[in-house]
Amino acid sequence: ETGVTQTPRHLVMGMTNKKSLKCEQHLGHNAMYWYKQSAKKPLELMFVYSLEERVENNSVPSRFSPECPNSSHLFLHLHTLQPEDSALYLCASSRSYGRGNEKLFFGSGTQLSVL
Amino acid sequence: EDKVVQSPLSLVVHEGDTVTLNCSYEVTNFRSLLWYKQEKKAPTFLFMLTSSGIEKKSGRLSSILDKKELFSILNITATQTGDSAIYLCAVLLLQGAQKLVFGQGTRLTINP
């Protein structure tokens, strides 16, 4: 257990559905991240929140909408996704952001399939 | 463009063998290099390397960074089937904002 919990573990959705991914960290960290891991591609950073403020948004399409209501919870709201969005979505947290010594702790991910 | 390249992409060895995984990088504003092990889904932290030439060791795993030649290696001795995983290398950049750039990973399979 890494202290970062993601739900659901698996999700299958149609292109017209709306769903949300949830992440919770029990480590007392101040920064949370969403990463996308597609087959045979490096992990891609999607969003970063530090102290509940979004500090990075890496040109992610608007069909992905993050929400960070407090420093322990992070959501990724999904709507009108495309089949190419099928991937493993990983949440991570770190003690702080921007100090250059952060180790990320990852959750087990949500395996998303878009039909 | 910041780039991290791992090799090989895939490696199959027998239990007891020693393996060396490679990670090279071309980035600006290097801060540190990290290794992660991804068994099923969640990558778990192995090492963070900031200084050149100082080996970090944890049991049968060790890693070293060469900041002049811009690469790192991860060694695993006396491999066991439980070492089978994807090993991810990532470089932490720091210039105002912080950025972690990952390589594609090396899929290591240890056969009994």
XYZ file of C-alpha atoms in Angstrom:
227
model
C 0.000 0.000 0.000
C 1.429 3.338 -1.050
C -1.065 5.470 0.861
C -2.724 6.622 -2.355
C -6.074 5.009 -3.186
C -7.811 5.219 -6.533
C -11.330 4.189 -7.489
C -12.636 2.593 -9.542
C -9.885 0.148 -10.505
C -11.501 -0.510 -13.872
C -13.949 1.561 -15.900
C -15.610 0.943 -19.230
C -17.558 3.816 -20.690
C -19.182 4.873 -23.908
C -18.211 8.033 -25.705
C -21.321 9.860 -24.528
C -21.016 8.925 -20.850
C -19.908 11.114 -17.980
C -17.859 9.506 -15.231
C -15.397 10.534 -12.542
C -12.177 9.033 -11.254
C -11.383 9.476 -7.596
C -8.086 9.632 -5.759
C -7.450 9.913 -2.038
C -4.105 10.166 -0.277
C -3.525 9.373 3.392
C 0.021 10.694 3.579
C -0.558 14.295 4.552
C 0.927 15.463 1.259
C 0.304 18.888 -0.247
C 0.614 18.101 -3.957
C -1.418 15.738 -6.130
C -1.036 14.719 -9.748
C -2.879 12.993 -12.581
C -0.810 10.969 -15.064
C -1.883 9.060 -18.160
C -0.099 5.826 -19.105
C -0.846 4.537 -22.591
C 0.548 1.323 -24.005
C 4.189 1.654 -25.060
C 4.329 5.370 -24.206
C 5.952 7.154 -21.282
C 3.805 8.401 -18.432
C 2.347 11.761 -19.401
C 1.628 14.395 -16.790
C -1.890 15.795 -17.089
C -2.489 18.017 -14.071
C -0.780 19.105 -10.875
C -2.404 20.587 -7.793
C -0.373 22.150 -5.018
C -2.213 23.219 -1.866
C -5.471 22.729 -3.761
C -4.477 25.121 -6.538
C -3.905 23.887 -10.056
C -0.310 24.660 -10.934
C 0.050 22.742 -14.181
C -2.237 21.831 -17.022
C -0.309 20.157 -19.789
C -2.452 20.915 -22.831
C -5.034 18.370 -21.814
C -8.312 18.376 -23.806
C -11.262 19.934 -22.032
C -13.084 16.604 -21.961
C -10.855 15.941 -18.923
C -11.710 18.185 -15.995
C -9.822 17.921 -12.681
C -11.118 18.921 -9.280
C -9.230 19.178 -5.994
C -11.658 19.981 -3.153
C -8.976 19.566 -0.467
C -5.382 18.420 -0.189
C -6.378 14.776 0.344
C -8.763 14.313 -2.572
C -8.438 14.645 -6.317
C -10.995 13.911 -8.989
C -10.844 13.609 -12.746
C -14.195 14.212 -14.416
C -14.595 12.618 -17.827
C -17.111 13.437 -20.548
C -17.448 12.684 -24.253
C -14.190 10.769 -24.327
C -12.657 9.213 -27.416
C -11.403 5.628 -27.858
C -7.811 6.929 -27.881
C -8.345 8.099 -24.301
C -8.310 4.461 -23.206
C -5.343 4.149 -20.855
C -4.258 3.654 -17.269
C -4.856 6.844 -15.283
C -2.533 7.146 -12.333
C -2.869 9.502 -9.420
C 0.176 10.469 -7.375
C 1.003 12.679 -4.435
C 4.125 14.273 -3.011
C 4.957 16.094 0.181
C 5.412 19.381 -1.623
C 5.760 20.810 -5.107
C 8.519 22.868 -6.654
C 11.386 22.163 -4.277
C 13.112 19.688 -6.583
C 13.316 16.775 -4.174
C 9.851 15.353 -4.334
C 9.282 11.628 -4.508
C 5.942 10.751 -6.001
C 3.782 8.103 -4.411
C 1.428 6.505 -6.920
C -1.957 4.886 -6.631
C -2.817 1.652 -8.419
C -4.555 3.482 -11.218
C -7.863 3.276 -13.026
C -7.766 1.206 -16.202
C -10.123 3.067 -18.510
C -11.623 1.657 -21.699
C -13.647 3.928 -23.957
C -15.892 2.114 -26.405
C 12.597 18.947 -26.097
C 13.319 17.117 -22.847
C 13.824 13.416 -23.462
C 14.432 10.298 -21.350
C 15.296 7.049 -23.124
C 15.456 3.654 -21.497
C 17.056 0.516 -22.863
C 16.403 -2.210 -23.444
C 12.634 -1.867 -23.765
C 12.232 -5.518 -22.886
C 14.507 -8.077 -21.240
C 14.009 -11.743 -20.402
C 16.525 -13.540 -18.175
C 16.719 -16.556 -15.901
C 16.464 -16.465 -12.158
C 19.846 -15.806 -10.618
C 21.152 -13.704 -13.489
C 22.367 -10.144 -13.032
C 20.745 -7.436 -15.126
C 21.643 -3.844 -15.956
C 18.973 -1.409 -17.062
C 19.950 1.825 -18.756
C 18.500 5.307 -18.721
C 19.888 8.213 -20.723
C 18.550 11.734 -20.796
C 18.729 14.998 -22.670
C 17.081 17.688 -20.611
C 17.470 21.248 -19.421
C 17.514 22.177 -15.735
C 18.264 18.697 -14.419
C 17.603 18.307 -10.708
C 17.552 14.564 -10.020
C 16.831 11.156 -11.532
C 14.382 8.667 -10.082
C 13.808 4.955 -10.589
C 10.433 3.311 -10.032
C 9.264 -0.314 -10.184
C 5.818 -0.939 -11.644
C 4.621 -4.473 -10.934
C 0.901 -4.491 -11.508
C -0.289 -0.924 -11.667
C 1.199 1.339 -8.997
C 4.793 2.456 -9.611
C 6.747 2.225 -6.371
C 9.780 4.364 -5.617
C 13.223 2.766 -5.703
C 15.917 5.453 -5.817
C 16.474 9.161 -6.205
C 19.902 10.156 -7.541
C 21.149 13.713 -7.464
C 24.933 13.480 -7.338
C 27.220 11.854 -9.867
C 29.201 8.745 -8.982
C 27.520 7.936 -5.673
C 25.980 4.482 -5.717
C 22.676 3.972 -4.001
C 21.953 0.469 -2.814
C 18.942 -1.387 -1.497
C 19.388 -5.115 -1.100
C 20.092 -6.625 -4.493
C 19.307 -3.372 -6.303
C 21.780 -0.587 -6.881
C 21.898 2.492 -9.044
C 24.375 5.146 -10.047
C 24.211 8.418 -11.957
C 26.724 9.907 -14.400
C 25.878 13.571 -14.917
C 28.718 14.089 -17.366
C 27.587 11.361 -19.753
C 23.905 11.929 -18.885
C 22.862 8.441 -17.920
C 22.024 6.177 -15.055
C 22.041 2.424 -14.617
C 19.974 0.197 -12.382
C 21.589 -3.120 -11.448
C 19.780 -6.114 -10.054
C 21.896 -9.040 -8.886
C 20.745 -12.612 -8.210
C 17.393 -11.874 -9.830
C 14.220 -13.506 -8.560
C 10.842 -13.990 -10.220
C 9.482 -11.249 -7.984
C 11.760 -8.779 -9.751
C 9.619 -9.137 -12.885
C 8.130 -5.698 -13.508
C 8.373 -2.582 -15.614
C 11.206 -0.358 -14.413
C 10.623 3.330 -14.984
C 13.267 6.019 -15.089
C 12.252 9.648 -14.637
C 14.173 12.905 -14.592
C 13.089 15.755 -12.345
C 13.559 19.191 -13.852
C 13.309 22.390 -11.912
C 13.000 25.801 -13.481
C 10.335 27.741 -11.681
C 7.790 25.003 -12.208
C 8.736 21.408 -11.576
C 8.510 18.712 -14.213
C 9.035 14.954 -14.053
C 9.821 13.412 -17.445
C 9.482 9.642 -17.726
C 11.122 7.164 -20.060
C 9.126 4.422 -21.770
C 10.173 1.841 -19.212
C 11.988 -1.490 -19.407
C 9.823 -4.601 -19.084
C 11.893 -7.157 -17.173
C 10.810 -10.788 -17.059
C 12.591 -13.261 -14.791
C 11.983 -16.882 -15.718
C 12.411 -19.619 -13.086
